[in-house]
JSON list of C-alpha atoms in Angstrom, two decimals:
[
{"chain": "A", "resi": 1, "resn": "GLU", "atom": "CA", "xyz": [98.07, 152.50, 200.15]},
{"chain": "A", "resi": 2, "resn": "VAL", "atom": "CA", "xyz": [95.56, 149.44, 201.03]},
{"chain": "A", "resi": 3, "resn": "SER", "atom": "CA", "xyz": [96.28, 146.37, 203.40]},
{"chain": "A", "resi": 4, "resn": "THR", "atom": "CA", "xyz": [94.82, 143.30, 204.33]},
{"chain": "A", "resi": 5, "resn": "GLU", "atom": "CA", "xyz": [94.69, 143.07, 208.46]},
{"chain": "A", "resi": 6, "resn": "ASP", "atom": "CA", "xyz": [93.44, 140.69, 210.66]},
{"chain": "A", "resi": 7, "resn": "PRO", "atom": "CA", "xyz": [89.57, 141.62, 211.40]},
{"chain": "A", "resi": 8, "resn": "GLU", "atom": "CA", "xyz": [90.34, 140.41, 214.81]},
{"chain": "A", "resi": 9, "resn": "THR", "atom": "CA", "xyz": [93.85, 142.86, 215.09]},
{"chain": "A", "resi": 10, "resn": "ALA", "atom": "CA", "xyz": [92.35, 145.54, 212.44]},
{"chain": "A", "resi": 11, "resn": "PHE", "atom": "CA", "xyz": [90.71, 147.91, 215.16]},
{"chain": "A", "resi": 12, "resn": "CYS", "atom": "CA", "xyz": [93.26, 147.25, 218.68]},
{"chain": "A", "resi": 13, "resn": "THR", "atom": "CA", "xyz": [94.62, 149.79, 220.24]},
{"chain": "A", "resi": 14, "resn": "LEU", "atom": "CA", "xyz": [98.66, 149.39, 221.90]},
{"chain": "A", "resi": 15, "resn": "ALA", "atom": "CA", "xyz": [95.93, 149.94, 225.47]},
{"chain": "A", "resi": 16, "resn": "ASN", "atom": "CA", "xyz": [92.67, 149.48, 225.89]},
{"chain": "A", "resi": 17, "resn": "ARG", "atom": "CA", "xyz": [90.51, 152.49, 224.95]},
{"chain": "A", "resi": 18, "resn": "ASP", "atom": "CA", "xyz": [87.44, 151.29, 227.03]},
{"chain": "A", "resi": 19, "resn": "GLU", "atom": "CA", "xyz": [88.84, 151.93, 230.48]},
{"chain": "A", "resi": 20, "resn": "LEU", "atom": "CA", "xyz": [89.80, 155.56, 229.48]},
{"chain": "A", "resi": 21, "resn": "ASN", "atom": "CA", "xyz": [86.63, 157.72, 230.24]},
{"chain": "A", "resi": 22, "resn": "PRO", "atom": "CA", "xyz": [88.14, 161.07, 228.80]},
{"chain": "A", "resi": 23, "resn": "GLU", "atom": "CA", "xyz": [87.10, 163.62, 230.53]},
{"chain": "A", "resi": 24, "resn": "GLU", "atom": "CA", "xyz": [85.04, 165.96, 228.13]},
{"chain": "A", "resi": 25, "resn": "GLY", "atom": "CA", "xyz": [86.61, 169.11, 227.67]},
{"chain": "A", "resi": 26, "resn": "SER", "atom": "CA", "xyz": [90.25, 167.40, 227.69]},
{"chain": "A", "resi": 27, "resn": "ILE", "atom": "CA", "xyz": [92.56, 166.04, 225.14]},
{"chain": "A", "resi": 28, "resn": "HIS", "atom": "CA", "xyz": [92.29, 163.13, 226.04]},
{"chain": "A", "resi": 29, "resn": "HIS", "atom": "CA", "xyz": [88.69, 163.16, 225.35]},
{"chain": "A", "resi": 30, "resn": "CYS", "atom": "CA", "xyz": [89.71, 165.12, 222.06]},
{"chain": "A", "resi": 31, "resn": "LEU", "atom": "CA", "xyz": [92.05, 162.54, 221.03]},
{"chain": "A", "resi": 32, "resn": "TYR", "atom": "CA", "xyz": [89.32, 159.52, 221.74]},
{"chain": "A", "resi": 33, "resn": "GLN", "atom": "CA", "xyz": [86.44, 160.90, 219.31]},
{"chain": "A", "resi": 34, "resn": "PHE", "atom": "CA", "xyz": [89.66, 161.43, 216.58]},
{"chain": "A", "resi": 35, "resn": "THR", "atom": "CA", "xyz": [90.66, 158.30, 216.65]},
{"chain": "A", "resi": 36, "resn": "ARG", "atom": "CA", "xyz": [86.80, 156.59, 217.17]},
{"chain": "A", "resi": 37, "resn": "ASN", "atom": "CA", "xyz": [85.60, 153.47, 215.69]},
{"chain": "A", "resi": 38, "resn": "GLU", "atom": "CA", "xyz": [82.82, 154.85, 212.80]},
{"chain": "A", "resi": 39, "resn": "THR", "atom": "CA", "xyz": [80.75, 152.54, 210.66]},
{"chain": "A", "resi": 40, "resn": "LEU", "atom": "CA", "xyz": [80.14, 153.57, 207.18]},
{"chain": "A", "resi": 41, "resn": "THR", "atom": "CA", "xyz": [76.68, 152.99, 206.08]},
{"chain": "A", "resi": 42, "resn": "GLU", "atom": "CA", "xyz": [74.00, 154.47, 203.58]},
{"chain": "A", "resi": 43, "resn": "THR", "atom": "CA", "xyz": [75.37, 157.24, 201.87]},
{"chain": "A", "resi": 44, "resn": "ASN", "atom": "CA", "xyz": [78.81, 156.60, 203.54]},
{"chain": "A", "resi": 45, "resn": "LYS", "atom": "CA", "xyz": [79.10, 153.11, 202.82]},
{"chain": "A", "resi": 46, "resn": "LEU", "atom": "CA", "xyz": [82.25, 152.07, 200.95]},
{"chain": "A", "resi": 47, "resn": "LEU", "atom": "CA", "xyz": [83.22, 150.90, 197.22]},
{"chain": "A", "resi": 48, "resn": "CYS", "atom": "CA", "xyz": [84.86, 147.73, 197.07]},
{"chain": "A", "resi": 49, "resn": "ASP", "atom": "CA", "xyz": [87.22, 146.69, 194.97]},
{"chain": "A", "resi": 50, "resn": "VAL", "atom": "CA", "xyz": [86.35, 143.07, 195.53]},
{"chain": "A", "resi": 51, "resn": "CYS", "atom": "CA", "xyz": [82.59, 142.66, 195.94]},
{"chain": "A", "resi": 52, "resn": "THR", "atom": "CA", "xyz": [82.50, 144.48, 192.59]},
{"chain": "A", "resi": 53, "resn": "GLN", "atom": "CA", "xyz": [84.57, 142.37, 190.51]},
{"chain": "A", "resi": 54, "resn": "ARG", "atom": "CA", "xyz": [82.61, 139.49, 191.65]},
{"chain": "A", "resi": 55, "resn": "HIS", "atom": "CA", "xyz": [79.58, 141.12, 191.00]},
{"chain": "A", "resi": 56, "resn": "CYS", "atom": "CA", "xyz": [80.93, 142.25, 187.14]},
{"chain": "A", "resi": 57, "resn": "GLY", "atom": "CA", "xyz": [83.66, 139.87, 186.32]},
{"chain": "A", "resi": 58, "resn": "PRO", "atom": "CA", "xyz": [87.01, 140.90, 185.21]},
{"chain": "A", "resi": 59, "resn": "LYS", "atom": "CA", "xyz": [88.86, 144.65, 185.51]},
{"chain": "A", "resi": 60, "resn": "ASN", "atom": "CA", "xyz": [87.95, 145.84, 181.88]},
{"chain": "A", "resi": 61, "resn": "ASN", "atom": "CA", "xyz": [84.58, 145.42, 182.35]},
{"chain": "A", "resi": 62, "resn": "ILE", "atom": "CA", "xyz": [83.88, 147.08, 185.30]},
{"chain": "A", "resi": 63, "resn": "LYS", "atom": "CA", "xyz": [84.47, 150.80, 183.52]},
{"chain": "A", "resi": 64, "resn": "SER", "atom": "CA", "xyz": [82.00, 150.12, 180.52]},
{"chain": "A", "resi": 65, "resn": "GLU", "atom": "CA", "xyz": [79.57, 148.36, 182.86]},
{"chain": "A", "resi": 66, "resn": "LYS", "atom": "CA", "xyz": [79.37, 150.71, 185.31]},
{"chain": "A", "resi": 67, "resn": "LYS", "atom": "CA", "xyz": [78.25, 148.57, 188.01]},
{"chain": "A", "resi": 68, "resn": "TYR", "atom": "CA", "xyz": [79.85, 149.44, 191.34]},
{"chain": "A", "resi": 69, "resn": "VAL", "atom": "CA", "xyz": [79.30, 147.45, 194.73]},
{"chain": "A", "resi": 70, "resn": "TYR", "atom": "CA", "xyz": [79.75, 149.73, 197.90]},
{"chain": "A", "resi": 71, "resn": "THR", "atom": "CA", "xyz": [79.61, 147.41, 201.03]},
{"chain": "A", "resi": 72, "resn": "ASN", "atom": "CA", "xyz": [78.71, 148.44, 204.90]},
{"chain": "A", "resi": 73, "resn": "ALA", "atom": "CA", "xyz": [82.41, 149.25, 206.36]},
{"chain": "A", "resi": 74, "resn": "LYS", "atom": "CA", "xyz": [84.22, 150.31, 209.19]},
{"chain": "A", "resi": 75, "resn": "LYS", "atom": "CA", "xyz": [86.90, 153.44, 210.09]},
{"chain": "A", "resi": 76, "resn": "GLN", "atom": "CA", "xyz": [89.03, 154.09, 212.55]},
{"chain": "A", "resi": 77, "resn": "MET", "atom": "CA", "xyz": [91.84, 156.52, 212.66]},
{"chain": "A", "resi": 78, "resn": "LEU", "atom": "CA", "xyz": [94.83, 154.79, 214.83]},
{"chain": "A", "resi": 79, "resn": "ILE", "atom": "CA", "xyz": [98.46, 156.81, 215.03]},
{"chain": "A", "resi": 80, "resn": "SER", "atom": "CA", "xyz": [100.85, 153.71, 213.06]},
{"chain": "A", "resi": 81, "resn": "LEU", "atom": "CA", "xyz": [104.03, 154.85, 213.68]},
{"chain": "A", "resi": 82, "resn": "ALA", "atom": "CA", "xyz": [104.43, 157.03, 216.79]},
{"chain": "A", "resi": 83, "resn": "PRO", "atom": "CA", "xyz": [106.10, 160.85, 215.94]},
{"chain": "A", "resi": 84, "resn": "PRO", "atom": "CA", "xyz": [109.72, 161.86, 218.51]},
{"chain": "A", "resi": 85, "resn": "ILE", "atom": "CA", "xyz": [107.72, 165.09, 218.28]},
{"chain": "A", "resi": 86, "resn": "LEU", "atom": "CA", "xyz": [104.17, 165.29, 218.12]},
{"chain": "A", "resi": 87, "resn": "THR", "atom": "CA", "xyz": [102.19, 168.04, 217.54]},
{"chain": "A", "resi": 88, "resn": "LEU", "atom": "CA", "xyz": [98.70, 169.17, 218.41]},
{"chain": "A", "resi": 89, "resn": "HIS", "atom": "CA", "xyz": [96.47, 171.65, 216.44]},
{"chain": "A", "resi": 90, "resn": "LEU", "atom": "CA", "xyz": [93.41, 172.42, 218.03]},
{"chain": "A", "resi": 91, "resn": "LYS", "atom": "CA", "xyz": [90.08, 173.42, 216.21]},
{"chain": "A", "resi": 92, "resn": "ARG", "atom": "CA", "xyz": [89.46, 176.76, 217.68]},
{"chain": "A", "resi": 93, "resn": "PHE", "atom": "CA", "xyz": [86.51, 177.80, 215.36]},
{"chain": "A", "resi": 94, "resn": "GLN", "atom": "CA", "xyz": [83.39, 176.89, 214.73]},
{"chain": "A", "resi": 95, "resn": "HIS", "atom": "CA", "xyz": [80.57, 177.82, 212.29]},
{"chain": "A", "resi": 96, "resn": "ALA", "atom": "CA", "xyz": [78.00, 180.47, 213.62]},
{"chain": "A", "resi": 97, "resn": "GLY", "atom": "CA", "xyz": [75.61, 180.76, 210.50]},
{"chain": "A", "resi": 98, "resn": "PHE", "atom": "CA", "xyz": [77.64, 182.08, 207.74]},
{"chain": "A", "resi": 99, "resn": "ASN", "atom": "CA", "xyz": [80.52, 183.35, 209.98]},
{"chain": "A", "resi": 100, "resn": "LEU", "atom": "CA", "xyz": [82.98, 181.88, 211.94]},
{"chain": "A", "resi": 101, "resn": "ARG", "atom": "CA", "xyz": [83.29, 182.05, 215.82]},
{"chain": "A", "resi": 102, "resn": "LYS", "atom": "CA", "xyz": [85.96, 181.56, 217.73]},
{"chain": "A", "resi": 103, "resn": "VAL", "atom": "CA", "xyz": [86.28, 178.71, 220.47]},
{"chain": "A", "resi": 104, "resn": "ASN", "atom": "CA", "xyz": [87.38, 180.21, 224.07]},
{"chain": "A", "resi": 105, "resn": "ARG", "atom": "CA", "xyz": [86.87, 177.33, 225.61]},
{"chain": "A", "resi": 106, "resn": "HIS", "atom": "CA", "xyz": [89.66, 176.02, 228.14]},
{"chain": "A", "resi": 107, "resn": "ILE", "atom": "CA", "xyz": [90.73, 172.51, 226.93]},
{"chain": "A", "resi": 108, "resn": "LYS", "atom": "CA", "xyz": [92.30, 170.67, 229.49]},
{"chain": "A", "resi": 109, "resn": "PHE", "atom": "CA", "xyz": [95.63, 169.25, 228.17]},
{"chain": "A", "resi": 110, "resn": "PRO", "atom": "CA", "xyz": [98.52, 167.48, 230.66]},
{"chain": "A", "resi": 111, "resn": "GLU", "atom": "CA", "xyz": [101.93, 167.65, 231.25]},
{"chain": "A", "resi": 112, "resn": "VAL", "atom": "CA", "xyz": [102.81, 164.39, 230.27]},
{"chain": "A", "resi": 113, "resn": "ILE", "atom": "CA", "xyz": [100.82, 162.24, 227.53]},
{"chain": "A", "resi": 114, "resn": "ASP", "atom": "CA", "xyz": [100.24, 158.63, 226.51]},
{"chain": "A", "resi": 115, "resn": "LEU", "atom": "CA", "xyz": [99.12, 157.86, 223.42]},
{"chain": "A", "resi": 116, "resn": "ALA", "atom": "CA", "xyz": [99.20, 153.92, 223.95]},
{"chain": "A", "resi": 117, "resn": "PRO", "atom": "CA", "xyz": [95.49, 154.02, 223.61]},
{"chain": "A", "resi": 118, "resn": "PHE", "atom": "CA", "xyz": [95.69, 155.97, 220.20]},
{"chain": "A", "resi": 119, "resn": "CYS", "atom": "CA", "xyz": [98.27, 153.72, 218.55]},
{"chain": "A", "resi": 120, "resn": "THR", "atom": "CA", "xyz": [97.37, 150.77, 216.48]},
{"chain": "A", "resi": 121, "resn": "ALA", "atom": "CA", "xyz": [99.08, 147.25, 218.49]},
{"chain": "A", "resi": 122, "resn": "LYS", "atom": "CA", "xyz": [101.11, 146.82, 215.26]},
{"chain": "A", "resi": 123, "resn": "CYS", "atom": "CA", "xyz": [102.97, 150.91, 215.72]},
{"chain": "A", "resi": 124, "resn": "LYS", "atom": "CA", "xyz": [105.70, 150.41, 214.09]},
{"chain": "A", "resi": 125, "resn": "ASN", "atom": "CA", "xyz": [108.06, 151.92, 216.38]},
{"chain": "A", "resi": 126, "resn": "VAL", "atom": "CA", "xyz": [106.92, 150.75, 219.46]},
{"chain": "A", "resi": 127, "resn": "ALA", "atom": "CA", "xyz": [109.22, 148.07, 221.64]},
{"chain": "A", "resi": 128, "resn": "GLU", "atom": "CA", "xyz": [107.01, 144.45, 221.59]},
{"chain": "A", "resi": 129, "resn": "GLY", "atom": "CA", "xyz": [105.12, 144.41, 224.73]},
{"chain": "A", "resi": 130, "resn": "ASN", "atom": "CA", "xyz": [105.22, 148.06, 225.65]},
{"chain": "A", "resi": 131, "resn": "THR", "atom": "CA", "xyz": [101.59, 149.08, 226.51]},
{"chain": "A", "resi": 132, "resn": "LYS", "atom": "CA", "xyz": [102.88, 152.65, 227.02]},
{"chain": "A", "resi": 133, "resn": "VAL", "atom": "CA", "xyz": [103.80, 155.67, 224.31]},
{"chain": "A", "resi": 134, "resn": "LEU", "atom": "CA", "xyz": [104.37, 158.51, 226.73]},
{"chain": "A", "resi": 135, "resn": "TYR", "atom": "CA", "xyz": [105.23, 162.29, 225.57]},
{"chain": "A", "resi": 136, "resn": "SER", "atom": "CA", "xyz": [105.96, 164.78, 228.02]},
{"chain": "A", "resi": 137, "resn": "LEU", "atom": "CA", "xyz": [105.09, 168.76, 227.21]},
{"chain": "A", "resi": 138, "resn": "TYR", "atom": "CA", "xyz": [107.42, 171.19, 226.23]},
{"chain": "A", "resi": 139, "resn": "GLY", "atom": "CA", "xyz": [106.13, 174.42, 223.76]},
{"chain": "A", "resi": 140, "resn": "VAL", "atom": "CA", "xyz": [102.31, 175.48, 224.06]},
{"chain": "A", "resi": 141, "resn": "VAL", "atom": "CA", "xyz": [101.06, 178.37, 221.91]},
{"chain": "A", "resi": 142, "resn": "GLU", "atom": "CA", "xyz": [98.36, 180.84, 222.62]},
{"chain": "A", "resi": 143, "resn": "HIS", "atom": "CA", "xyz": [96.21, 183.51, 221.12]},
{"chain": "A", "resi": 144, "resn": "SER", "atom": "CA", "xyz": [94.10, 185.78, 222.62]},
{"chain": "A", "resi": 145, "resn": "GLY", "atom": "CA", "xyz": [91.89, 188.00, 220.64]},
{"chain": "A", "resi": 146, "resn": "THR", "atom": "CA", "xyz": [88.88, 187.47, 217.82]},
{"chain": "A", "resi": 147, "resn": "MET", "atom": "CA", "xyz": [88.29, 185.37, 214.29]},
{"chain": "A", "resi": 148, "resn": "ARG", "atom": "CA", "xyz": [89.78, 188.80, 213.00]},
{"chain": "A", "resi": 149, "resn": "SER", "atom": "CA", "xyz": [92.43, 190.14, 214.60]},
{"chain": "A", "resi": 150, "resn": "GLY", "atom": "CA", "xyz": [94.46, 189.21, 217.75]},
{"chain": "A", "resi": 151, "resn": "HIS", "atom": "CA", "xyz": [98.00, 188.05, 219.38]},
{"chain": "A", "resi": 152, "resn": "TYR", "atom": "CA", "xyz": [99.65, 184.78, 219.86]},
{"chain": "A", "resi": 153, "resn": "THR", "atom": "CA", "xyz": [102.18, 184.36, 222.53]},
{"chain": "A", "resi": 154, "resn": "ALA", "atom": "CA", "xyz": [104.04, 181.04, 223.69]},
{"chain": "A", "resi": 155, "resn": "TYR", "atom": "CA", "xyz": [104.67, 179.28, 226.45]},
{"chain": "A", "resi": 156, "resn": "VAL", "atom": "CA", "xyz": [108.69, 177.19, 226.26]},
{"chain": "A", "resi": 157, "resn": "LYS", "atom": "CA", "xyz": [110.15, 174.94, 228.66]},
{"chain": "A", "resi": 158, "resn": "THR", "atom": "CA", "xyz": [114.05, 175.70, 228.50]},
{"chain": "A", "resi": 159, "resn": "ARG", "atom": "CA", "xyz": [115.55, 172.33, 229.61]},
{"chain": "A", "resi": 160, "resn": "ALA", "atom": "CA", "xyz": [118.29, 170.18, 229.24]},
{"chain": "A", "resi": 161, "resn": "MET", "atom": "CA", "xyz": [119.26, 168.17, 226.09]},
{"chain": "A", "resi": 162, "resn": "ASN", "atom": "CA", "xyz": [117.57, 164.69, 225.74]},
{"chain": "A", "resi": 163, "resn": "ASN", "atom": "CA", "xyz": [119.93, 162.20, 224.17]},
{"chain": "A", "resi": 164, "resn": "HIS", "atom": "CA", "xyz": [117.62, 159.65, 223.99]},
{"chain": "A", "resi": 165, "resn": "LEU", "atom": "CA", "xyz": [115.30, 162.13, 221.86]},
{"chain": "A", "resi": 166, "resn": "SER", "atom": "CA", "xyz": [117.87, 162.56, 219.51]},
{"chain": "A", "resi": 167, "resn": "ASP", "atom": "CA", "xyz": [118.55, 158.86, 218.87]},
{"chain": "A", "resi": 168, "resn": "LEU", "atom": "CA", "xyz": [114.84, 158.68, 217.77]},
{"chain": "A", "resi": 169, "resn": "VAL", "atom": "CA", "xyz": [114.59, 161.49, 215.32]},
{"chain": "A", "resi": 170, "resn": "LEU", "atom": "CA", "xyz": [118.54, 160.48, 214.38]},
{"chain": "A", "resi": 171, "resn": "ARG", "atom": "CA", "xyz": [117.83, 156.90, 214.02]},
{"chain": "A", "resi": 172, "resn": "GLY", "atom": "CA", "xyz": [114.16, 156.24, 214.39]},
{"chain": "A", "resi": 173, "resn": "GLN", "atom": "CA", "xyz": [114.90, 154.41, 217.43]},
{"chain": "A", "resi": 174, "resn": "SER", "atom": "CA", "xyz": [116.06, 154.54, 221.05]},
{"chain": "A", "resi": 175, "resn": "GLN", "atom": "CA", "xyz": [116.95, 151.98, 223.76]},
{"chain": "A", "resi": 176, "resn": "ALA", "atom": "CA", "xyz": [115.60, 153.42, 227.34]},
{"chain": "A", "resi": 177, "resn": "LEU", "atom": "CA", "xyz": [113.94, 156.40, 227.42]},
{"chain": "A", "resi": 178, "resn": "GLU", "atom": "CA", "xyz": [112.75, 158.73, 230.72]},
{"chain": "A", "resi": 179, "resn": "THR", "atom": "CA", "xyz": [108.93, 158.09, 232.08]},
{"chain": "A", "resi": 180, "resn": "GLU", "atom": "CA", "xyz": [108.99, 160.98, 233.81]},
{"chain": "A", "resi": 181, "resn": "PRO", "atom": "CA", "xyz": [108.59, 164.75, 232.46]},
{"chain": "A", "resi": 182, "resn": "VAL", "atom": "CA", "xyz": [111.38, 166.64, 231.70]},
{"chain": "A", "resi": 183, "resn": "LYS", "atom": "CA", "xyz": [112.76, 168.72, 234.42]},
{"chain": "A", "resi": 184, "resn": "GLY", "atom": "CA", "xyz": [113.23, 172.04, 233.46]},
{"chain": "A", "resi": 185, "resn": "GLN", "atom": "CA", "xyz": [112.05, 175.08, 233.55]},
{"chain": "A", "resi": 186, "resn": "TRP", "atom": "CA", "xyz": [108.78, 177.37, 232.01]},
{"chain": "A", "resi": 187, "resn": "PHE", "atom": "CA", "xyz": [109.22, 181.11, 230.55]},
{"chain": "A", "resi": 188, "resn": "HIS", "atom": "CA", "xyz": [106.31, 183.36, 228.87]},
{"chain": "A", "resi": 189, "resn": "ILE", "atom": "CA", "xyz": [107.28, 184.15, 225.65]},
{"chain": "A", "resi": 190, "resn": "SER", "atom": "CA", "xyz": [104.74, 187.91, 224.36]},
{"chain": "A", "resi": 191, "resn": "ASP", "atom": "CA", "xyz": [107.20, 189.64, 221.43]},
{"chain": "A", "resi": 192, "resn": "THR", "atom": "CA", "xyz": [110.12, 190.77, 223.60]},
{"chain": "A", "resi": 193, "resn": "HIS", "atom": "CA", "xyz": [109.29, 190.13, 226.66]},
{"chain": "A", "resi": 194, "resn": "VAL", "atom": "CA", "xyz": [109.78, 186.84, 228.32]},
{"chain": "A", "resi": 195, "resn": "GLN", "atom": "CA", "xyz": [108.81, 186.10, 231.98]},
{"chain": "A", "resi": 196, "resn": "ALA", "atom": "CA", "xyz": [109.14, 183.19, 234.46]},
{"chain": "A", "resi": 197, "resn": "VAL", "atom": "CA", "xyz": [106.05, 181.57, 234.74]},
{"chain": "A", "resi": 198, "resn": "SER", "atom": "CA", "xyz": [104.42, 177.71, 236.27]},
{"chain": "A", "resi": 199, "resn": "VAL", "atom": "CA", "xyz": [103.88, 174.72, 234.94]},
{"chain": "A", "resi": 200, "resn": "SER", "atom": "CA", "xyz": [99.82, 175.38, 236.64]},
{"chain": "A", "resi": 201, "resn": "LYS", "atom": "CA", "xyz": [99.91, 178.65, 234.70]},
{"chain": "A", "resi": 202, "resn": "VAL", "atom": "CA", "xyz": [100.91, 177.22, 231.25]},
{"chain": "A", "resi": 203, "resn": "LEU", "atom": "CA", "xyz": [98.72, 173.97, 231.95]},
{"chain": "A", "resi": 204, "resn": "SER", "atom": "CA", "xyz": [95.42, 177.11, 232.24]},
{"chain": "A", "resi": 205, "resn": "SER", "atom": "CA", "xyz": [96.31, 178.61, 229.23]},
{"chain": "A", "resi": 206, "resn": "GLN", "atom": "CA", "xyz": [93.68, 178.52, 226.26]},
{"chain": "A", "resi": 207, "resn": "ALA", "atom": "CA", "xyz": [95.71, 176.27, 224.30]},
{"chain": "A", "resi": 208, "resn": "TYR", "atom": "CA", "xyz": [95.92, 176.61, 220.49]},
{"chain": "A", "resi": 209, "resn": "LEU", "atom": "CA", "xyz": [99.22, 174.40, 219.50]},
{"chain": "A", "resi": 210, "resn": "LEU", "atom": "CA", "xyz": [100.54, 171.74, 221.70]},
{"chain": "A", "resi": 211, "resn": "PHE", "atom": "CA", "xyz": [104.22, 170.65, 221.68]},
{"chain": "A", "resi": 212, "resn": "TYR", "atom": "CA", "xyz": [105.08, 167.26, 223.17]},
{"chain": "A", "resi": 213, "resn": "GLU", "atom": "CA", "xyz": [108.53, 165.35, 222.75]},
{"chain": "A", "resi": 214, "resn": "ARG", "atom": "CA", "xyz": [108.95, 161.71, 222.74]},
{"chain": "A", "resi": 215, "resn": "LEU", "atom": "CA", "xyz": [109.49, 159.95, 226.51]},
{"chain": "A", "resi": 216, "resn": "LEU", "atom": "CA", "xyz": [108.97, 156.40, 226.33]}
]
């Protein structure tokens, strides 16, 4: 879907990205890099239908003449619809020649994360005037081992039913959401073994998948 946006607001976010200064090796830095503004030039230029039509005339002449016009452009991936449940999948491998190598580096992630700096200014399900889109962590998947073999374990928080979240899932909106982490007890699950753990233990894990639920 191609839409025409006001150039002045097309790359605007709900919260100021310039004030972030995210720490390298954190989930904030990963999101910042993933949603950064990119300039497409040279071999990455964008095929411009409008420019091509101006150059070649009517559409029926474009294919025959094949004089496509490419132009410099800006590209940015932002969130246009804040999901009730946010799932973040970390890339845990890198190329080493012709082989793949697992990345064991710890990536810092918070108990509560604000997605506003990564959301478009016209995010569809954020109330007008809101400059925060908060999520609370409730699940983590961790992998131990190598690219060839290993073991998956999970950290899960048991918590009370979130009625506001249910409204968001079922009707796409909620009148009032919490701004603090959802209270509950964390457990580490490995096959049939389940053990209560502290939140500090969870936040020190080498996350592979992160699960957050919408607060605000």
